[in-house]
XYZ file of C-alpha atoms in Angstrom:
136
model
C 31.736 -6.668 24.943
C 30.691 -5.086 27.442
C 27.791 -5.481 29.952
C 25.130 -3.380 28.326
C 25.752 -5.493 24.760
C 25.731 -8.717 26.877
C 22.230 -8.448 28.517
C 21.123 -6.795 25.106
C 22.808 -10.262 23.706
C 20.912 -12.368 25.596
C 17.818 -10.909 25.736
C 17.787 -10.692 20.967
C 18.685 -13.891 20.768
C 15.781 -15.231 22.846
C 13.691 -12.491 21.323
C 15.016 -13.666 17.505
C 14.258 -17.792 18.488
C 11.225 -16.679 19.476
C 9.492 -14.657 16.854
C 11.354 -14.694 13.876
C 11.636 -10.574 13.297
C 14.404 -9.311 11.925
C 14.820 -8.463 8.666
C 12.774 -10.109 6.065
C 14.283 -12.450 3.848
C 12.238 -14.177 1.976
C 8.545 -15.117 1.003
C 8.128 -17.701 3.775
C 9.664 -14.828 6.190
C 7.659 -12.213 4.473
C 4.363 -14.160 4.736
C 4.945 -14.981 8.469
C 5.785 -11.241 9.056
C 2.565 -9.855 7.561
C 0.535 -12.134 9.651
C 2.571 -11.308 13.271
C 1.856 -7.679 12.286
C -1.331 -8.315 11.767
C -2.074 -10.415 14.771
C -0.526 -7.380 15.852
C -2.460 -5.104 14.730
C -5.143 -6.732 15.262
C -4.470 -6.566 19.536
C -3.382 -2.923 19.781
C -6.274 -1.852 18.149
C -5.282 1.861 17.266
C -3.531 2.663 20.601
C -0.242 4.567 20.574
C 0.148 3.745 24.051
C -0.153 0.126 23.979
C 3.278 -2.453 24.717
C 3.874 -3.597 21.618
C 3.029 -0.392 19.166
C 6.473 0.488 18.638
C 7.043 -3.432 18.338
C 4.119 -3.035 15.220
C 5.619 -0.041 14.343
C 8.816 -1.847 13.765
C 7.218 -5.357 11.879
C 5.751 -2.672 10.054
C 8.839 -0.995 8.655
C 10.352 -4.322 7.774
C 7.033 -5.464 5.998
C 7.371 -2.406 3.972
C 11.548 -2.607 2.993
C 10.089 -5.640 1.478
C 7.608 -5.134 -0.285
C 9.296 -1.964 -2.122
C 11.907 -3.848 -3.397
C 10.089 -7.862 -4.221
C 6.555 -6.204 -4.474
C 6.833 -2.812 -6.140
C 3.378 -1.410 -7.082
C 3.304 -0.616 -10.713
C 2.553 2.698 -12.011
C -1.137 3.412 -13.398
C -1.214 5.688 -15.897
C -4.716 7.904 -15.433
C -6.831 5.888 -17.780
C -6.089 2.975 -15.556
C -6.955 5.409 -12.953
C -10.451 6.019 -14.263
C -10.677 2.377 -15.516
C -10.726 1.530 -11.880
C -13.143 4.135 -10.315
C -15.280 3.666 -13.060
C -15.066 -0.104 -12.274
C -15.404 0.391 -8.080
C -18.416 2.466 -8.339
C -20.291 0.601 -11.666
C -20.435 2.653 -13.963
C -20.590 1.867 -17.480
C -18.901 4.455 -20.164
C -22.138 6.216 -20.820
C -22.647 7.360 -17.418
C -19.617 9.808 -17.491
C -20.887 12.917 -18.882
C -17.500 14.882 -17.798
C -15.882 13.482 -20.550
C -18.461 13.451 -23.124
C -20.316 11.285 -25.000
C -19.748 7.216 -24.134
C -18.034 7.425 -28.323
C -15.812 10.107 -26.731
C -15.200 7.785 -23.180
C -14.271 5.175 -25.248
C -11.923 6.777 -27.812
C -10.102 7.420 -24.260
C -10.438 4.229 -22.478
C -9.412 2.193 -25.547
C -5.788 5.534 -25.853
C -7.163 6.848 -28.917
C -7.373 10.148 -27.520
C -6.488 11.705 -24.229
C -8.191 13.142 -20.841
C -8.053 16.691 -21.636
C -8.034 19.982 -18.792
C -11.331 20.045 -18.364
C -11.501 16.101 -18.022
C -8.916 16.264 -15.873
C -10.914 18.905 -13.385
C -14.421 17.808 -13.911
C -13.459 13.717 -13.205
C -11.343 14.731 -10.073
C -14.720 16.293 -8.832
C -16.900 14.320 -9.173
C -14.506 11.028 -7.689
C -13.197 13.267 -5.051
C -9.506 12.629 -5.894
C -6.852 15.380 -6.998
C -6.443 15.880 -10.471
C -2.784 13.714 -10.293
C -4.637 11.006 -10.470
C -5.965 11.272 -14.301
C -2.907 12.652 -14.994
C -0.169 10.029 -16.359
């Protein structure tokens, strides 16, 4: 083994033992990495010149890889997005004239009717989101 690799190995063994930062193998390690990442991000406070910036990026990648495999975000339909936005904005079915009457909104939310192009465009404009949000 080269002197360079011996030096790296020694440093890595100390670092890994002290921090437990490395590929995430289980939920307990995942929770630990999340905690370390949050603490690091709070300390760094968005400063890309901070000495721990690259370490935080590395931890973020490790967390992202684990989440992608073990905590995937389920696909949401356009109606799911509409329900979410209604809840976030405290709206009821009658508060969406962009779609139509309260009855039309009810039919859409219950899956008996699809959003049409006009409704999708109007909703995207109202909520300031992409039209893709409402297209399943």
